[in-house]
PDB file of C-alpha atoms and ligand atoms in Angstrom:
ATOM      1  CA  MET D   1       6.348  -9.178  38.259  1.00  0.00           C
ATOM      2  CA  SER D   2       8.418 -12.016  37.108  1.00  0.00           C
ATOM      3  CA  VAL D   3       6.982 -15.449  37.853  1.00  0.00           C
ATOM      4  CA  ALA D   4       9.231 -18.660  38.223  1.00  0.00           C
ATOM      5  CA  LYS D   5       7.984 -21.036  35.391  1.00  0.00           C
ATOM      6  CA  LYS D   6       8.926 -24.470  34.035  1.00  0.00           C
ATOM      7  CA  GLN D   7      11.027 -24.193  30.718  1.00  0.00           C
ATOM      8  CA  TYR D   8       9.314 -25.933  27.832  1.00  0.00           C
ATOM      9  CA  LYS D   9      11.180 -26.710  24.630  1.00  0.00           C
ATOM     10  CA  ARG D  10       7.939 -27.136  22.714  1.00  0.00           C
ATOM     11  CA  ILE D  11       4.435 -26.261  24.167  1.00  0.00           C
ATOM     12  CA  THR D  12       2.018 -29.197  23.605  1.00  0.00           C
ATOM     13  CA  VAL D  13      -1.743 -29.374  24.701  1.00  0.00           C
ATOM     14  CA  LYS D  14      -0.330 -31.408  27.778  1.00  0.00           C
ATOM     15  CA  SER D  15       1.899 -28.455  28.745  1.00  0.00           C
ATOM     16  CA  LEU D  16      -1.083 -26.205  28.938  1.00  0.00           C
ATOM     17  CA  ILE D  17      -2.838 -28.578  31.333  1.00  0.00           C
ATOM     18  CA  GLU D  18       0.313 -28.890  33.379  1.00  0.00           C
ATOM     19  CA  MET D  19       0.685 -25.000  33.473  1.00  0.00           C
ATOM     20  CA  LYS D  20      -2.925 -24.744  34.911  1.00  0.00           C
ATOM     21  CA  ALA D  21      -2.073 -27.405  37.578  1.00  0.00           C
ATOM     22  CA  ASN D  22       1.019 -25.555  38.478  1.00  0.00           C
ATOM     23  CA  LYS D  23      -0.811 -22.106  38.422  1.00  0.00           C
ATOM     24  CA  GLU D  24       1.282 -20.782  35.563  1.00  0.00           C
ATOM     25  CA  LYS D  25      -0.633 -18.386  33.397  1.00  0.00           C
ATOM     26  CA  ILE D  26      -0.803 -19.174  29.744  1.00  0.00           C
ATOM     27  CA  SER D  27      -0.094 -16.373  27.174  1.00  0.00           C
ATOM     28  CA  MET D  28      -1.811 -16.684  23.691  1.00  0.00           C
ATOM     29  CA  LEU D  29      -1.862 -14.051  20.850  1.00  0.00           C
ATOM     30  CA  THR D  30      -2.999 -14.311  17.264  1.00  0.00           C
ATOM     31  CA  ALA D  31      -1.096 -14.285  14.131  1.00  0.00           C
ATOM     32  CA  TYR D  32      -2.031 -14.817  10.610  1.00  0.00           C
ATOM     33  CA  ASP D  33       1.261 -14.514   8.805  1.00  0.00           C
ATOM     34  CA  TYR D  34       4.839 -15.887   8.661  1.00  0.00           C
ATOM     35  CA  THR D  35       6.575 -12.557   9.729  1.00  0.00           C
ATOM     36  CA  MET D  36       4.367 -11.850  12.845  1.00  0.00           C
ATOM     37  CA  ALA D  37       4.516 -15.348  13.925  1.00  0.00           C
ATOM     38  CA  LYS D  38       8.132 -15.436  13.710  1.00  0.00           C
ATOM     39  CA  ILE D  39       8.458 -12.448  16.154  1.00  0.00           C
ATOM     40  CA  VAL D  40       5.654 -13.556  18.566  1.00  0.00           C
ATOM     41  CA  ASP D  41       7.159 -17.302  19.004  1.00  0.00           C
ATOM     42  CA  ALA D  42      10.472 -15.998  19.420  1.00  0.00           C
ATOM     43  CA  ALA D  43       9.303 -13.660  22.085  1.00  0.00           C
ATOM     44  CA  GLY D  44       8.182 -16.890  24.153  1.00  0.00           C
ATOM     45  CA  ILE D  45       4.364 -17.042  23.592  1.00  0.00           C
ATOM     46  CA  ASP D  46       2.878 -20.211  24.793  1.00  0.00           C
ATOM     47  CA  VAL D  47       0.131 -20.457  22.018  1.00  0.00           C
ATOM     48  CA  ILE D  48      -0.476 -18.678  18.690  1.00  0.00           C
ATOM     49  CA  LEU D  49      -4.077 -18.597  17.749  1.00  0.00           C
ATOM     50  CA  VAL D  50      -4.653 -18.331  13.836  1.00  0.00           C
ATOM     51  CA  GLY D  51      -8.022 -16.713  14.573  1.00  0.00           C
ATOM     52  CA  ASP D  52     -10.863 -16.196  12.259  1.00  0.00           C
ATOM     53  CA  SER D  53     -10.365 -12.564  13.293  1.00  0.00           C
ATOM     54  CA  ALA D  54      -7.982 -12.582  10.167  1.00  0.00           C
ATOM     55  CA  SER D  55     -11.418 -11.885   8.480  1.00  0.00           C
ATOM     56  CA  ASN D  56     -11.552  -8.506  10.211  1.00  0.00           C
ATOM     57  CA  VAL D  57      -7.795  -7.835  10.639  1.00  0.00           C
ATOM     58  CA  MET D  58      -6.361  -9.074   7.478  1.00  0.00           C
ATOM     59  CA  ALA D  59      -9.312  -8.880   4.955  1.00  0.00           C
ATOM     60  CA  GLY D  60     -11.199  -5.850   6.367  1.00  0.00           C
ATOM     61  CA  HIS D  61     -14.502  -7.681   6.600  1.00  0.00           C
ATOM     62  CA  GLU D  62     -17.202  -6.173   9.273  1.00  0.00           C
ATOM     63  CA  THR D  63     -17.479  -9.732  10.763  1.00  0.00           C
ATOM     64  CA  THR D  64     -15.641 -13.097  10.942  1.00  0.00           C
ATOM     65  CA  LEU D  65     -18.471 -14.818   8.894  1.00  0.00           C
ATOM     66  CA  PRO D  66     -16.867 -14.348   5.356  1.00  0.00           C
ATOM     67  CA  ILE D  67     -13.367 -16.159   5.905  1.00  0.00           C
ATOM     68  CA  THR D  68     -13.179 -19.476   4.026  1.00  0.00           C
ATOM     69  CA  LEU D  69     -11.515 -22.723   5.132  1.00  0.00           C
ATOM     70  CA  ASP D  70      -9.031 -22.223   2.237  1.00  0.00           C
ATOM     71  CA  GLN D  71      -8.291 -18.919   3.530  1.00  0.00           C
ATOM     72  CA  MET D  72      -7.665 -19.937   7.106  1.00  0.00           C
ATOM     73  CA  ILE D  73      -5.324 -22.943   5.499  1.00  0.00           C
ATOM     74  CA  TYR D  74      -3.328 -20.169   3.684  1.00  0.00           C
ATOM     75  CA  HIS D  75      -2.882 -18.075   7.125  1.00  0.00           C
ATOM     76  CA  ALA D  76      -2.281 -21.317   9.306  1.00  0.00           C
ATOM     77  CA  SER D  77       0.321 -22.727   6.822  1.00  0.00           C
ATOM     78  CA  SER D  78       2.294 -19.454   6.887  1.00  0.00           C
ATOM     79  CA  VAL D  79       2.014 -19.337  10.644  1.00  0.00           C
ATOM     80  CA  ILE D  80       3.529 -23.032  10.990  1.00  0.00           C
ATOM     81  CA  ARG D  81       6.338 -22.149   8.881  1.00  0.00           C
ATOM     82  CA  ALA D  82       7.602 -19.524  11.239  1.00  0.00           C
ATOM     83  CA  ILE D  83       7.324 -21.386  14.632  1.00  0.00           C
ATOM     84  CA  GLU D  84       9.755 -23.162  16.623  1.00  0.00           C
ATOM     85  CA  ARG D  85       8.218 -23.529  20.082  1.00  0.00           C
ATOM     86  CA  CYS D  86       4.574 -22.420  20.620  1.00  0.00           C
ATOM     87  CA  LEU D  87       1.352 -24.481  20.179  1.00  0.00           C
ATOM     88  CA  VAL D  88      -0.669 -23.430  17.083  1.00  0.00           C
ATOM     89  CA  VAL D  89      -4.334 -23.474  17.343  1.00  0.00           C
ATOM     90  CA  VAL D  90      -6.649 -22.732  14.177  1.00  0.00           C
ATOM     91  CA  ASP D  91      -9.906 -21.589  14.325  1.00  0.00           C
ATOM     92  CA  LEU D  92     -12.529 -23.628  12.177  1.00  0.00           C
ATOM     93  CA  PRO D  93     -14.494 -20.850  10.205  1.00  0.00           C
ATOM     94  CA  PHE D  94     -18.103 -20.147  10.145  1.00  0.00           C
ATOM     95  CA  GLY D  95     -19.990 -22.939   7.951  1.00  0.00           C
ATOM     96  CA  THR D  96     -17.351 -25.717   8.259  1.00  0.00           C
ATOM     97  CA  TYR D  97     -18.680 -27.448  11.439  1.00  0.00           C
ATOM     98  CA  GLN D  98     -21.991 -26.465  12.480  1.00  0.00           C
ATOM     99  CA  GLY D  99     -25.019 -28.848  12.050  1.00  0.00           C
ATOM    100  CA  ASN D 100     -23.074 -31.727  10.462  1.00  0.00           C
ATOM    101  CA  SER D 101     -20.438 -33.521  12.281  1.00  0.00           C
ATOM    102  CA  LYS D 102     -18.942 -35.391   9.187  1.00  0.00           C
ATOM    103  CA  HIS D 103     -18.125 -32.150   7.611  1.00  0.00           C
ATOM    104  CA  ALA D 104     -16.745 -30.917  10.794  1.00  0.00           C
ATOM    105  CA  LEU D 105     -14.340 -33.800  10.857  1.00  0.00           C
ATOM    106  CA  GLU D 106     -13.565 -33.103   7.103  1.00  0.00           C
ATOM    107  CA  SER D 107     -12.756 -29.590   7.920  1.00  0.00           C
ATOM    108  CA  ALA D 108     -10.527 -30.112  10.845  1.00  0.00           C
ATOM    109  CA  ILE D 109      -8.526 -32.949   8.945  1.00  0.00           C
ATOM    110  CA  ARG D 110      -7.916 -30.454   6.125  1.00  0.00           C
ATOM    111  CA  ILE D 111      -6.727 -28.135   8.561  1.00  0.00           C
ATOM    112  CA  MET D 112      -4.306 -30.585  10.305  1.00  0.00           C
ATOM    113  CA  LYS D 113      -3.129 -32.096   6.893  1.00  0.00           C
ATOM    114  CA  GLU D 114      -2.717 -28.984   4.988  1.00  0.00           C
ATOM    115  CA  THR D 115      -1.254 -26.583   7.606  1.00  0.00           C
ATOM    116  CA  GLY D 116       0.532 -28.590  10.140  1.00  0.00           C
ATOM    117  CA  GLY D 117      -1.433 -26.816  12.809  1.00  0.00           C
ATOM    118  CA  HIS D 118      -1.552 -28.755  16.130  1.00  0.00           C
ATOM    119  CA  ALA D 119      -5.272 -28.065  17.234  1.00  0.00           C
ATOM    120  CA  VAL D 120      -8.539 -26.499  16.053  1.00  0.00           C
ATOM    121  CA  LYS D 121     -10.826 -24.146  17.901  1.00  0.00           C
ATOM    122  CA  LEU D 122     -14.722 -24.297  17.575  1.00  0.00           C
ATOM    123  CA  GLU D 123     -17.370 -21.821  18.759  1.00  0.00           C
ATOM    124  CA  GLY D 124     -20.281 -22.971  20.939  1.00  0.00           C
ATOM    125  CA  GLY D 125     -21.510 -25.480  23.586  1.00  0.00           C
ATOM    126  CA  SER D 126     -24.005 -28.330  23.462  1.00  0.00           C
ATOM    127  CA  GLU D 127     -25.273 -27.459  19.974  1.00  0.00           C
ATOM    128  CA  ILE D 128     -22.090 -28.496  18.514  1.00  0.00           C
ATOM    129  CA  SER D 129     -21.235 -31.327  20.781  1.00  0.00           C
ATOM    130  CA  GLU D 130     -21.432 -33.897  17.964  1.00  0.00           C
ATOM    131  CA  SER D 131     -18.890 -32.139  15.814  1.00  0.00           C
ATOM    132  CA  ILE D 132     -16.476 -31.822  18.721  1.00  0.00           C
ATOM    133  CA  SER D 133     -16.949 -35.413  19.909  1.00  0.00           C
ATOM    134  CA  ARG D 134     -16.304 -36.533  15.942  1.00  0.00           C
ATOM    135  CA  ILE D 135     -13.220 -34.512  15.640  1.00  0.00           C
ATOM    136  CA  LEU D 136     -11.792 -35.766  18.924  1.00  0.00           C
ATOM    137  CA  THR D 137     -12.225 -39.334  17.646  1.00  0.00           C
ATOM    138  CA  ALA D 138      -9.603 -38.528  15.042  1.00  0.00           C
ATOM    139  CA  GLY D 139      -7.079 -37.556  17.509  1.00  0.00           C
ATOM    140  CA  ILE D 140      -7.353 -33.865  16.839  1.00  0.00           C
ATOM    141  CA  PRO D 141      -7.137 -31.556  19.788  1.00  0.00           C
ATOM    142  CA  VAL D 142     -10.042 -29.199  20.269  1.00  0.00           C
ATOM    143  CA  MET D 143     -10.264 -25.891  22.088  1.00  0.00           C
ATOM    144  CA  GLY D 144     -13.555 -24.523  22.851  1.00  0.00           C
ATOM    145  CA  HIS D 145     -14.843 -20.920  22.708  1.00  0.00           C
ATOM    146  CA  LEU D 146     -17.787 -19.776  24.842  1.00  0.00           C
ATOM    147  CA  GLY D 147     -19.248 -16.316  25.896  1.00  0.00           C
ATOM    148  CA  LEU D 148     -19.263 -13.921  23.069  1.00  0.00           C
ATOM    149  CA  THR D 149     -18.678 -16.104  19.996  1.00  0.00           C
ATOM    150  CA  PRO D 150     -18.277 -13.862  16.966  1.00  0.00           C
ATOM    151  CA  GLN D 151     -19.600 -16.247  14.479  1.00  0.00           C
ATOM    152  CA  SER D 152     -23.024 -15.778  16.081  1.00  0.00           C
ATOM    153  CA  ILE D 153     -22.877 -11.979  15.999  1.00  0.00           C
ATOM    154  CA  TYR D 154     -26.302 -11.908  14.040  1.00  0.00           C
ATOM    155  CA  LYS D 155     -27.895 -13.996  16.789  1.00  0.00           C
ATOM    156  CA  PHE D 156     -26.589 -11.536  19.548  1.00  0.00           C
ATOM    157  CA  GLY D 157     -27.111  -8.405  17.629  1.00  0.00           C
ATOM    158  CA  THR D 158     -24.097  -6.676  19.351  1.00  0.00           C
ATOM    159  CA  TYR D 159     -20.449  -7.323  20.667  1.00  0.00           C
ATOM    160  CA  THR D 160     -21.459  -6.357  24.236  1.00  0.00           C
ATOM    161  CA  VAL D 161     -20.552  -8.465  27.382  1.00  0.00           C
ATOM    162  CA  ARG D 162     -22.426 -11.825  27.375  1.00  0.00           C
ATOM    163  CA  ALA D 163     -23.887 -13.949  30.331  1.00  0.00           C
ATOM    164  CA  LYS D 164     -24.725 -11.050  32.557  1.00  0.00           C
ATOM    165  CA  GLU D 165     -28.104 -12.650  33.109  1.00  0.00           C
ATOM    166  CA  GLU D 166     -28.543 -15.703  35.462  1.00  0.00           C
ATOM    167  CA  GLU D 167     -30.111 -17.905  32.597  1.00  0.00           C
ATOM    168  CA  GLU D 168     -27.225 -17.316  30.054  1.00  0.00           C
ATOM    169  CA  ALA D 169     -24.560 -17.686  32.847  1.00  0.00           C
ATOM    170  CA  ALA D 170     -26.050 -21.108  33.782  1.00  0.00           C
ATOM    171  CA  LYS D 171     -26.061 -22.326  30.194  1.00  0.00           C
ATOM    172  CA  LEU D 172     -22.336 -21.212  29.859  1.00  0.00           C
ATOM    173  CA  LYS D 173     -21.315 -23.044  33.016  1.00  0.00           C
ATOM    174  CA  GLU D 174     -23.131 -25.968  31.844  1.00  0.00           C
ATOM    175  CA  ASP D 175     -21.478 -25.884  28.288  1.00  0.00           C
ATOM    176  CA  ALA D 176     -18.046 -25.454  29.901  1.00  0.00           C
ATOM    177  CA  LEU D 177     -18.385 -28.558  31.926  1.00  0.00           C
ATOM    178  CA  LEU D 178     -19.685 -30.516  28.781  1.00  0.00           C
ATOM    179  CA  LEU D 179     -16.643 -29.280  26.629  1.00  0.00           C
ATOM    180  CA  GLU D 180     -14.309 -30.555  29.408  1.00  0.00           C
ATOM    181  CA  LYS D 181     -16.321 -33.876  29.724  1.00  0.00           C
ATOM    182  CA  LEU D 182     -16.259 -34.291  25.837  1.00  0.00           C
ATOM    183  CA  GLY D 183     -12.270 -33.939  25.885  1.00  0.00           C
ATOM    184  CA  CYS D 184     -11.702 -30.454  24.856  1.00  0.00           C
ATOM    185  CA  PHE D 185      -7.954 -29.556  26.205  1.00  0.00           C
ATOM    186  CA  ALA D 186      -8.708 -25.775  26.698  1.00  0.00           C
ATOM    187  CA  LEU D 187     -11.466 -23.116  26.461  1.00  0.00           C
ATOM    188  CA  VAL D 188     -11.595 -19.524  25.565  1.00  0.00           C
ATOM    189  CA  LEU D 189     -14.029 -17.368  27.306  1.00  0.00           C
ATOM    190  CA  GLU D 190     -14.796 -14.185  25.549  1.00  0.00           C
ATOM    191  CA  LYS D 191     -16.290 -10.902  26.986  1.00  0.00           C
ATOM    192  CA  VAL D 192     -18.015 -12.244  30.103  1.00  0.00           C
ATOM    193  CA  PRO D 193     -18.298 -10.980  33.677  1.00  0.00           C
ATOM    194  CA  ALA D 194     -14.822 -11.524  35.559  1.00  0.00           C
ATOM    195  CA  LYS D 195     -16.659 -13.384  38.420  1.00  0.00           C
ATOM    196  CA  LEU D 196     -18.528 -15.913  36.098  1.00  0.00           C
ATOM    197  CA  ALA D 197     -15.096 -16.466  34.170  1.00  0.00           C
ATOM    198  CA  GLN D 198     -13.096 -17.310  37.480  1.00  0.00           C
ATOM    199  CA  GLU D 199     -16.067 -19.518  38.587  1.00  0.00           C
ATOM    200  CA  VAL D 200     -15.973 -21.565  35.332  1.00  0.00           C
ATOM    201  CA  ALA D 201     -12.006 -21.601  35.601  1.00  0.00           C
ATOM    202  CA  GLU D 202     -12.237 -22.961  39.129  1.00  0.00           C
ATOM    203  CA  SER D 203     -14.685 -25.643  38.233  1.00  0.00           C
ATOM    204  CA  LEU D 204     -12.639 -27.202  35.462  1.00  0.00           C
ATOM    205  CA  THR D 205      -9.144 -28.897  35.098  1.00  0.00           C
ATOM    206  CA  ILE D 206      -8.692 -27.729  31.718  1.00  0.00           C
ATOM    207  CA  PRO D 207      -7.381 -24.165  31.248  1.00  0.00           C
ATOM    208  CA  VAL D 208      -9.724 -21.235  30.507  1.00  0.00           C
ATOM    209  CA  ILE D 209      -7.977 -18.680  28.617  1.00  0.00           C
ATOM    210  CA  GLY D 210      -9.889 -15.215  28.620  1.00  0.00           C
ATOM    211  CA  ILE D 211     -10.331 -12.251  26.548  1.00  0.00           C
ATOM    212  CA  GLY D 212     -12.305  -9.663  28.496  1.00  0.00           C
ATOM    213  CA  ALA D 213     -12.980 -12.252  31.093  1.00  0.00           C
ATOM    214  CA  GLY D 214     -10.924 -10.758  34.104  1.00  0.00           C
ATOM    215  CA  ALA D 215      -7.879 -12.127  35.703  1.00  0.00           C
ATOM    216  CA  GLY D 216      -9.341 -15.145  37.574  1.00  0.00           C
ATOM    217  CA  VAL D 217      -8.985 -17.511  34.595  1.00  0.00           C
ATOM    218  CA  ASP D 218      -5.846 -19.406  33.407  1.00  0.00           C
ATOM    219  CA  GLY D 219      -4.559 -17.318  30.758  1.00  0.00           C
ATOM    220  CA  GLN D 220      -5.178 -14.277  28.339  1.00  0.00           C
ATOM    221  CA  VAL D 221      -5.466 -13.879  24.691  1.00  0.00           C
ATOM    222  CA  LEU D 222      -5.358 -10.666  22.682  1.00  0.00           C
ATOM    223  CA  VAL D 223      -5.661  -9.998  19.002  1.00  0.00           C
ATOM    224  CA  THR D 224      -1.985  -9.032  18.127  1.00  0.00           C
ATOM    225  CA  HIS D 225      -2.891  -6.149  15.840  1.00  0.00           C
ATOM    226  CA  ASP D 226      -5.081  -4.583  18.647  1.00  0.00           C
ATOM    227  CA  MET D 227      -2.326  -5.027  21.458  1.00  0.00           C
ATOM    228  CA  LEU D 228       0.267  -3.257  19.164  1.00  0.00           C
ATOM    229  CA  GLY D 229      -2.050  -0.478  18.577  1.00  0.00           C
ATOM    230  CA  MET D 230      -2.139  -0.969  14.685  1.00  0.00           C
ATOM    231  CA  THR D 231      -6.166  -1.118  14.813  1.00  0.00           C
ATOM    232  CA  HIS D 232      -6.814   2.298  16.588  1.00  0.00           C
ATOM    233  CA  GLU D 233     -10.607   2.344  15.891  1.00  0.00           C
ATOM    234  CA  PHE D 234     -11.170  -0.824  18.188  1.00  0.00           C
ATOM    235  CA  ASN D 235     -11.256   0.312  21.791  1.00  0.00           C
ATOM    236  CA  PRO D 236     -12.923  -2.201  24.341  1.00  0.00           C
ATOM    237  CA  ARG D 237     -12.172  -1.824  27.883  1.00  0.00           C
ATOM    238  CA  PHE D 238     -10.384  -5.034  28.045  1.00  0.00           C
ATOM    239  CA  LEU D 239      -7.758  -3.999  25.578  1.00  0.00           C
ATOM    240  CA  ARG D 240      -4.310  -3.134  26.903  1.00  0.00           C
ATOM    241  CA  ARG D 241      -2.199  -1.341  24.042  1.00  0.00           C
ATOM    242  CA  TYR D 242       1.383  -2.247  24.399  1.00  0.00           C
ATOM    243  CA  LEU D 243       2.507   0.103  21.607  1.00  0.00           C
ATOM    244  CA  ASP D 244       0.854   2.867  19.524  1.00  0.00           C
ATOM    245  CA  LEU D 245       2.199   1.243  16.079  1.00  0.00           C
ATOM    246  CA  TYR D 246      -0.598   3.321  14.110  1.00  0.00           C
ATOM    247  CA  SER D 247       1.088   6.466  15.044  1.00  0.00           C
ATOM    248  CA  GLU D 248       4.647   4.937  14.646  1.00  0.00           C
ATOM    249  CA  MET D 249       3.950   3.728  11.244  1.00  0.00           C
ATOM    250  CA  THR D 250       2.145   6.636  10.073  1.00  0.00           C
ATOM    251  CA  ASN D 251       5.156   8.785  10.958  1.00  0.00           C
ATOM    252  CA  ALA D 252       7.427   6.295   9.232  1.00  0.00           C
ATOM    253  CA  PHE D 253       5.507   6.275   6.115  1.00  0.00           C
ATOM    254  CA  LYS D 254       5.131  10.109   6.013  1.00  0.00           C
ATOM    255  CA  GLN D 255       8.913  10.666   6.553  1.00  0.00           C
ATOM    256  CA  TYR D 256       9.561   8.041   3.740  1.00  0.00           C
ATOM    257  CA  ILE D 257       7.159   9.974   1.389  1.00  0.00           C
ATOM    258  CA  ASP D 258       9.018  13.148   2.276  1.00  0.00           C
ATOM    259  CA  ASP D 259      12.315  11.546   1.627  1.00  0.00           C
ATOM    260  CA  VAL D 260      11.338  10.142  -1.687  1.00  0.00           C
ATOM    261  CA  LYS D 261       9.837  13.491  -2.671  1.00  0.00           C
ATOM    262  CA  SER D 262      12.870  15.680  -1.603  1.00  0.00           C
ATOM    263  CA  VAL D 263      15.323  13.031  -3.120  1.00  0.00           C
ATOM    264  CA  ASP D 264      16.806  12.717   0.330  1.00  0.00           C
ATOM    265  CA  PHE D 265      16.289   8.870  -0.320  1.00  0.00           C
ATOM    266  CA  PRO D 266      18.077   7.071  -1.506  1.00  0.00           C
ATOM    267  CA  ASN D 267      21.569   8.798  -0.662  1.00  0.00           C
ATOM    268  CA  ASP D 268      25.029   8.060  -1.909  1.00  0.00           C
ATOM    269  CA  LYS D 269      25.270   5.044   0.252  1.00  0.00           C
ATOM    270  CA  GLU D 270      22.077   3.479  -0.504  1.00  0.00           C
ATOM    271  CA  GLN D 271      22.931   3.018  -4.198  1.00  0.00           C
ATOM    272  CA  TYR D 272      25.128   0.835  -6.251  1.00  0.00           C
TER     273      TYR D 272
HETATM  274  O1  KIV H   1     -10.501 -15.126  16.014  1.00  0.00           O
HETATM  275  C1  KIV H   1      -9.933 -14.802  17.267  1.00  0.00           C
HETATM  276  O2  KIV H   1      -8.977 -13.828  17.105  1.00  0.00           O
HETATM  277  C2  KIV H   1     -10.388 -15.133  18.318  1.00  0.00           C
HETATM  278  C3  KIV H   1      -9.959 -14.594  19.646  1.00  0.00           C
HETATM  279  C4  KIV H   1     -10.641 -13.313  19.929  1.00  0.00           C
HETATM  280  C5  KIV H   1     -10.176 -15.417  20.940  1.00  0.00           C
HETATM  281  O3  KIV H   1     -11.355 -16.192  18.548  1.00  0.00           O
END
């Protein structure tokens, strides 16, 4: 279904809040490098997230915990060089903002100064409210992230749906209201029941962007490598694959290998 939408020359945090007010859904995808970011931006995405999922997708780690601030800065500055229109949000990695708000501000300032990114994202609610407030005092826009927060995987034990029980759902609703009150411009809700996510979205004026959080929120985010079908071992229910690039790429690589071995490549026109 095609939807009437306002044309934005550049997306800002204000545009996202306006989109929610106008009931226009927000599209967000991850990117970690120049080439991918250029394609995603040119396709018209609203937000690129330089996610700490780079730890899994780009570096092959089992969790998001090992990625460093320097590595996030490398990824984010590559993305920034590619984009013309979208808003770029950069994850603060594990260990750079929890527990010490001064450290959190220093980490966020490094992201803004050294990458040219437009906003930072932090995982958690009341327990990191001091860090969020301090970053906001420097004029740095903050996106929150609640529900399944992968930096806390060893506390959860599994990547299953969060906030199915009343107590955790109530804490999530409180945290969402708190993040809005502190001044966050948007919130990611990851892997929570659709009904709860819709309730949270309806209780806030800032946009709620879901991943595995149903259709009742204000926008959607996916990991680009997952939606392109490059990471074929990851199959959560919420993931829609728009391509099967794993197979496409494998076939192309096999064809290339055959062509090299059989001296079909390069042909007369492909040499000097
Ligand atoms: O790091 C990431 O890719 C994320 C999304 C899953 C929201 O935080």
